[in-house]
Tab-separated table of C-alpha atoms in Angstrom:
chain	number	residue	atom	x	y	z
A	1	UNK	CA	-21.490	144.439	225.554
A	2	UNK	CA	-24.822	146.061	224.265
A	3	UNK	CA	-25.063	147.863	227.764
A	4	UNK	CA	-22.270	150.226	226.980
A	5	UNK	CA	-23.297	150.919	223.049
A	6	UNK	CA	-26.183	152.188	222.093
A	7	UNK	CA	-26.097	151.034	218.695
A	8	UNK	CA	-25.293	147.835	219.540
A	9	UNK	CA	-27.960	147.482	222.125
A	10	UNK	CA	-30.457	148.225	219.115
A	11	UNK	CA	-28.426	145.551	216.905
A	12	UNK	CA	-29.083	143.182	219.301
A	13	UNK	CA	-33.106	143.549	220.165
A	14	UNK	CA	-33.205	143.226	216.093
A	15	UNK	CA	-31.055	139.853	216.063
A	16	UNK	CA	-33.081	138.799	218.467
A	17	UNK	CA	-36.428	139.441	217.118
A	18	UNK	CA	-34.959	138.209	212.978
A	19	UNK	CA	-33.894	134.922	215.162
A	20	UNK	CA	-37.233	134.073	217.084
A	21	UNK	CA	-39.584	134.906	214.033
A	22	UNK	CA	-36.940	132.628	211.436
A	23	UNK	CA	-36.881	129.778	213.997
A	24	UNK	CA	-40.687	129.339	213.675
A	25	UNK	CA	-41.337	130.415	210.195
A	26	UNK	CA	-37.866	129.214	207.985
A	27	UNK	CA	-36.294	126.779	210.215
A	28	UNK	CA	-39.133	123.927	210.418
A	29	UNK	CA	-36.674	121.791	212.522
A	30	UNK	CA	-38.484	119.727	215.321
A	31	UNK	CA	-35.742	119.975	217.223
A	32	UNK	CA	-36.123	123.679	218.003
A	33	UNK	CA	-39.534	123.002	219.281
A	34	UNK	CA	-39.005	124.802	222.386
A	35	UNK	CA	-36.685	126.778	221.895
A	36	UNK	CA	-36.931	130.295	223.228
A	37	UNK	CA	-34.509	133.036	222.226
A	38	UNK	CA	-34.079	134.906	225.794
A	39	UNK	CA	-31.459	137.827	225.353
A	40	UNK	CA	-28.642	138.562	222.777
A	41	UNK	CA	-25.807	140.590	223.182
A	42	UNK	CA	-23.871	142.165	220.786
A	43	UNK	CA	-19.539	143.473	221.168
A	44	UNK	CA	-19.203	147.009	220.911
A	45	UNK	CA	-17.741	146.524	217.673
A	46	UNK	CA	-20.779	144.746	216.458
A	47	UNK	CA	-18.198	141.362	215.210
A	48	UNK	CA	-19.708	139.107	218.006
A	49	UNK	CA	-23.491	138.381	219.186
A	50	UNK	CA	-24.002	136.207	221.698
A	51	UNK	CA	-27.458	134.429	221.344
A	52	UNK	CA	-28.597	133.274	225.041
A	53	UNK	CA	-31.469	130.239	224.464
A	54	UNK	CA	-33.295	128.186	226.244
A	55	UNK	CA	-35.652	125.015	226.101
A	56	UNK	CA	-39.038	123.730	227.674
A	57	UNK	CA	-37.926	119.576	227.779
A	58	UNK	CA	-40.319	116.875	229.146
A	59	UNK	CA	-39.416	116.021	232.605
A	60	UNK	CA	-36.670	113.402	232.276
A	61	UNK	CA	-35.362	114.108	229.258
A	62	UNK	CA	-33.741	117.546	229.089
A	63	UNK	CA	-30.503	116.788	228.653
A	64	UNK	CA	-30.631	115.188	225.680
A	65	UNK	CA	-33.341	117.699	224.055
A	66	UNK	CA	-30.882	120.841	224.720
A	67	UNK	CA	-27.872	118.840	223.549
A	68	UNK	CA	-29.931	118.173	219.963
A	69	UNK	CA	-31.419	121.681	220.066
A	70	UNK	CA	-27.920	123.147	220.614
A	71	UNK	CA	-26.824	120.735	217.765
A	72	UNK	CA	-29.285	122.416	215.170
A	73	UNK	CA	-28.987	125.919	216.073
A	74	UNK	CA	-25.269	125.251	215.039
A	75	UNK	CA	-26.300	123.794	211.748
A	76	UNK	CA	-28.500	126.833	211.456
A	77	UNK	CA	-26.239	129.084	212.239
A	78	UNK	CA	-25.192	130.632	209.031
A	79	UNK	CA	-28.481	130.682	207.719
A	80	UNK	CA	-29.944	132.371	210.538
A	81	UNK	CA	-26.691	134.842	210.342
A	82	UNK	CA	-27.657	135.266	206.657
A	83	UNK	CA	-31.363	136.086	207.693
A	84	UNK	CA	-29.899	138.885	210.195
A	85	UNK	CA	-27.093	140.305	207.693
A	86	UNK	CA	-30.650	140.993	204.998
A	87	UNK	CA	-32.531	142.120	207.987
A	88	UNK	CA	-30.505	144.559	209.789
A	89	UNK	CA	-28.801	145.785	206.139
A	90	UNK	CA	-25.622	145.414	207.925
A	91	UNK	CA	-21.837	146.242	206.183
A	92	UNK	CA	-20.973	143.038	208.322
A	93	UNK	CA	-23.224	140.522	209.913
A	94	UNK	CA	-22.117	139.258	213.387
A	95	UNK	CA	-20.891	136.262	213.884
A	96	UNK	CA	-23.398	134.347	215.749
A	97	UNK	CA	-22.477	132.081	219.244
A	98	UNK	CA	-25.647	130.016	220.686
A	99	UNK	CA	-25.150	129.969	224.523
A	100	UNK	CA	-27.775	128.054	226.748
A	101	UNK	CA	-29.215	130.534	229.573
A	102	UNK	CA	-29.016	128.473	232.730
A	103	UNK	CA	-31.327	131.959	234.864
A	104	UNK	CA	-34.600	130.360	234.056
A	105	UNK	CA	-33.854	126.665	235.669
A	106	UNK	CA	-31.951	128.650	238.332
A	107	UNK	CA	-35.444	130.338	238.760
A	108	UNK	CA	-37.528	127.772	239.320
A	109	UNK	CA	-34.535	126.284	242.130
A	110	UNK	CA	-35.158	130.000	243.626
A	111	UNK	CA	-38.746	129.744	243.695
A	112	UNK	CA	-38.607	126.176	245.370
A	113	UNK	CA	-36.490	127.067	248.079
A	114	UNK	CA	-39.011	130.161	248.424
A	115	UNK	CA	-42.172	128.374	248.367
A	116	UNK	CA	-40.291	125.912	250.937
A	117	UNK	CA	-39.185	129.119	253.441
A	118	UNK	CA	-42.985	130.123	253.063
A	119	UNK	CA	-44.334	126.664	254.321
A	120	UNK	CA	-41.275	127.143	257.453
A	121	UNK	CA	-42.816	130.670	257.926
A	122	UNK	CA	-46.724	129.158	258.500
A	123	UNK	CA	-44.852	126.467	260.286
A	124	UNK	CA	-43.953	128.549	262.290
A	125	UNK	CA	-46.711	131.439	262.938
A	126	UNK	CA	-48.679	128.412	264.010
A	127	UNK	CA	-46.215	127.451	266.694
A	128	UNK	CA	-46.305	130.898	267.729
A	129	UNK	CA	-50.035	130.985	267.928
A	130	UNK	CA	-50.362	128.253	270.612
A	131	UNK	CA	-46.964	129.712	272.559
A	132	UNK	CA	-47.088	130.850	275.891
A	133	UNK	CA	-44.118	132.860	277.306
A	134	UNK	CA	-41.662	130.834	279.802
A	135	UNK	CA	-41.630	134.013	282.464
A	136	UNK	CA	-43.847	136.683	282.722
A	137	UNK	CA	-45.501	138.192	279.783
A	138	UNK	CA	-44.268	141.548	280.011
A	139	UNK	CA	-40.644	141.231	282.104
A	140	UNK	CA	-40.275	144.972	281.352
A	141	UNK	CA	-40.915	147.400	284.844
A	142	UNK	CA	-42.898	150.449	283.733
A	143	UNK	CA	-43.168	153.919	285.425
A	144	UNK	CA	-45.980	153.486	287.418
A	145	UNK	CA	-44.726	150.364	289.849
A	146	UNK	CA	-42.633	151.805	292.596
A	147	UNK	CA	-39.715	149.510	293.499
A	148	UNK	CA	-37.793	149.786	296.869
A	149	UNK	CA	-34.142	149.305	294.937
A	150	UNK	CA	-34.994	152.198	293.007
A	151	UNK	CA	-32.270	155.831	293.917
A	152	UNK	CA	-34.613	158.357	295.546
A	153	UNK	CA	-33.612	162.258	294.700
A	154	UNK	CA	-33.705	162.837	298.551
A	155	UNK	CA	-30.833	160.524	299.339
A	156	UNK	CA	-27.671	162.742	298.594
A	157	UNK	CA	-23.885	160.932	298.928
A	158	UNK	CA	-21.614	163.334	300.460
A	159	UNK	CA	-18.268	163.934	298.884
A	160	UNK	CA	-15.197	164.903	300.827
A	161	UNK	CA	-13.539	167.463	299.590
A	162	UNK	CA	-9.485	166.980	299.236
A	163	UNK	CA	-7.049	169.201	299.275
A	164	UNK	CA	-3.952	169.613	297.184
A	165	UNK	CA	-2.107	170.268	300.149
A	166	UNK	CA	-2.475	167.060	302.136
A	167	UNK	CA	-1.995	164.713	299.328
Protein backbone atom coordinates (compact mmCIF):
# COMPACT_ATOMS: atom_id res chain seq x y z
CA UNK A 1 0.00 0.00 0.00
CA UNK A 2 1.17 3.74 -0.17
CA UNK A 3 2.64 3.24 3.45
CA UNK A 4 5.47 1.11 2.24
CA UNK A 5 6.29 3.26 -1.17
CA UNK A 6 7.15 6.44 -1.19
CA UNK A 7 6.29 7.15 -4.60
CA UNK A 8 3.20 5.73 -4.37
CA UNK A 9 2.24 7.51 -1.24
CA UNK A 10 2.80 10.81 -3.38
CA UNK A 11 0.66 9.14 -6.34
CA UNK A 12 -1.96 8.79 -4.15
CA UNK A 13 -2.30 12.43 -2.22
CA UNK A 14 -2.32 13.61 -6.14
CA UNK A 15 -5.30 11.13 -7.12
CA UNK A 16 -6.84 12.25 -4.41
CA UNK A 17 -6.63 15.90 -4.75
CA UNK A 18 -7.30 15.48 -9.24
CA UNK A 19 -10.53 13.43 -7.81
CA UNK A 20 -12.04 15.97 -5.20
CA UNK A 21 -11.36 19.16 -7.41
CA UNK A 22 -12.99 17.06 -10.85
CA UNK A 23 -15.98 15.92 -8.75
CA UNK A 24 -16.99 19.58 -8.11
CA UNK A 25 -15.77 21.30 -11.15
CA UNK A 26 -16.23 18.45 -14.31
CA UNK A 27 -18.55 16.01 -12.87
CA UNK A 28 -21.82 18.29 -12.27
CA UNK A 29 -23.70 15.08 -11.14
CA UNK A 30 -26.23 15.76 -8.23
CA UNK A 31 -25.70 12.66 -7.09
CA UNK A 32 -22.17 13.29 -5.82
CA UNK A 33 -23.47 16.10 -3.78
CA UNK A 34 -21.86 14.97 -0.73
CA UNK A 35 -19.51 13.16 -1.58
CA UNK A 36 -16.18 13.49 0.17
CA UNK A 37 -13.03 11.82 -1.10
CA UNK A 38 -11.39 10.67 2.42
CA UNK A 39 -8.07 8.68 1.65
CA UNK A 40 -6.70 6.81 -1.47
CA UNK A 41 -4.29 4.26 -1.59
CA UNK A 42 -2.25 3.29 -4.21
CA UNK A 43 -0.31 -0.77 -4.83
CA UNK A 44 3.25 -0.56 -4.75
CA UNK A 45 3.25 -1.12 -8.29
CA UNK A 46 1.11 1.88 -8.87
CA UNK A 47 -1.72 -0.68 -11.13
CA UNK A 48 -4.39 -0.31 -8.32
CA UNK A 49 -5.79 2.87 -6.28
CA UNK A 50 -8.21 2.38 -3.99
CA UNK A 51 -10.48 5.53 -3.63
CA UNK A 52 -12.08 5.44 0.07
CA UNK A 53 -15.47 7.94 -0.08
CA UNK A 54 -17.92 8.92 1.86
CA UNK A 55 -21.40 10.78 1.97
CA UNK A 56 -23.32 13.40 4.22
CA UNK A 57 -27.24 11.77 3.55
CA UNK A 58 -30.38 13.32 5.17
CA UNK A 59 -31.35 11.39 8.15
CA UNK A 60 -33.47 8.52 6.81
CA UNK A 61 -32.33 8.20 3.65
CA UNK A 62 -28.68 7.16 3.47
CA UNK A 63 -28.88 4.10 2.11
CA UNK A 64 -30.25 4.83 -0.89
CA UNK A 65 -28.08 8.19 -1.44
CA UNK A 66 -24.65 6.08 -1.08
CA UNK A 67 -26.06 3.27 -3.23
CA UNK A 68 -26.76 6.13 -6.20
CA UNK A 69 -23.55 7.98 -5.30
CA UNK A 70 -21.60 4.69 -5.52
CA UNK A 71 -23.58 4.12 -8.82
CA UNK A 72 -22.12 7.40 -10.47
CA UNK A 73 -18.69 7.33 -9.27
CA UNK A 74 -18.69 3.98 -11.32
CA UNK A 75 -20.03 5.68 -14.37
CA UNK A 76 -17.36 8.26 -13.72
CA UNK A 77 -14.85 6.18 -13.30
CA UNK A 78 -12.92 6.28 -16.47
CA UNK A 79 -13.29 9.78 -16.86
CA UNK A 80 -12.07 10.61 -13.58
CA UNK A 81 -9.11 7.89 -14.33
CA UNK A 82 -8.56 9.89 -17.56
CA UNK A 83 -8.42 13.24 -15.50
CA UNK A 84 -5.62 11.52 -13.16
CA UNK A 85 -3.59 9.73 -16.12
CA UNK A 86 -3.27 13.95 -17.70
CA UNK A 87 -2.68 15.06 -14.21
CA UNK A 88 -0.10 12.95 -12.73
CA UNK A 89 1.65 12.50 -16.53
CA UNK A 90 1.65 8.93 -15.69
CA UNK A 91 3.20 5.92 -18.26
CA UNK A 92 0.02 4.08 -16.81
CA UNK A 93 -2.94 5.46 -14.99
CA UNK A 94 -4.27 3.28 -12.10
CA UNK A 95 -7.07 1.58 -12.29
CA UNK A 96 -9.49 3.20 -10.07
CA UNK A 97 -11.84 1.06 -7.22
CA UNK A 98 -14.48 3.41 -5.25
CA UNK A 99 -14.74 1.87 -1.71
CA UNK A 100 -17.21 3.50 0.88
CA UNK A 101 -15.22 4.42 4.26
CA UNK A 102 -17.45 3.09 6.99
CA UNK A 103 -14.55 5.16 10.04
CA UNK A 104 -16.58 8.29 9.94
CA UNK A 105 -20.22 6.65 10.86
CA UNK A 106 -18.17 4.36 13.15
CA UNK A 107 -17.09 7.79 14.67
CA UNK A 108 -19.99 9.28 15.45
CA UNK A 109 -21.20 5.46 17.19
CA UNK A 110 -17.75 6.13 19.21
CA UNK A 111 -18.58 9.49 20.19
CA UNK A 112 -22.19 8.43 21.34
CA UNK A 113 -21.19 5.78 23.49
CA UNK A 114 -18.57 8.49 24.84
CA UNK A 115 -20.82 11.28 25.41
CA UNK A 116 -23.15 8.46 27.09
CA UNK A 117 -20.00 7.13 29.57
CA UNK A 118 -19.59 10.99 30.32
CA UNK A 119 -23.30 11.47 31.48
CA UNK A 120 -22.59 7.75 33.73
CA UNK A 121 -19.39 9.55 35.00
CA UNK A 122 -21.54 12.92 36.40
CA UNK A 123 -24.03 10.29 37.30
CA UNK A 124 -21.99 9.15 39.23
CA UNK A 125 -19.63 11.98 40.91
CA UNK A 126 -23.01 13.16 42.10
CA UNK A 127 -23.77 9.95 43.92
CA UNK A 128 -20.47 10.20 45.33
CA UNK A 129 -20.99 13.70 46.51
CA UNK A 130 -23.93 12.92 48.85
CA UNK A 131 -22.11 9.33 49.99
CA UNK A 132 -21.26 8.68 53.35
CA UNK A 133 -18.92 5.73 54.16
CA UNK A 134 -20.72 2.43 55.67
CA UNK A 135 -17.79 2.08 58.58
CA UNK A 136 -15.53 4.47 59.72
CA UNK A 137 -14.08 7.06 57.52
CA UNK A 138 -10.60 6.26 57.80
CA UNK A 139 -10.50 2.19 58.82
CA UNK A 140 -6.70 2.54 58.44
CA UNK A 141 -4.68 2.50 62.24
CA UNK A 142 -1.90 5.10 62.05
CA UNK A 143 1.34 5.34 64.14
CA UNK A 144 0.32 7.41 66.74
CA UNK A 145 -2.74 5.14 68.37
CA UNK A 146 -1.20 2.57 70.62
CA UNK A 147 -3.07 -0.75 70.46
CA UNK A 148 -2.75 -3.48 73.22
CA UNK A 149 -2.50 -6.48 70.35
CA UNK A 150 0.36 -4.76 69.06
CA UNK A 151 4.29 -7.13 69.64
CA UNK A 152 6.29 -5.02 72.11
CA UNK A 153 10.35 -5.22 71.49
CA UNK A 154 10.61 -6.12 75.27
CA UNK A 155 8.73 -9.38 75.01
CA UNK A 156 11.47 -11.89 73.72
CA UNK A 157 10.26 -15.83 72.84
CA UNK A 158 12.86 -18.10 73.99
CA UNK A 159 14.10 -20.77 71.68
CA UNK A 160 15.39 -24.10 72.85
CA UNK A 161 18.27 -25.00 71.52
CA UNK A 162 18.46 -28.83 70.07
CA UNK A 163 21.03 -30.87 69.72
CA UNK A 164 22.08 -33.18 66.96
CA UNK A 165 22.79 -35.67 69.39
CA UNK A 166 19.43 -36.29 71.02
CA UNK A 167 17.40 -36.28 67.93
Amino acid sequence: MAGTNPRAARIAALIQRVIASSMEAQLHDKRLANVTITEVRVTNDLQIAKVYWTQLGHEGHEQGERRRAQQALNQAKGRLRSLVGTKAGLRLTPQLEFIFDEVPGEAHEIEDILALARKRDEELAKARANAQYAGDADPYKHDDESDDDDFDDDDDVEVEDWDDDEA
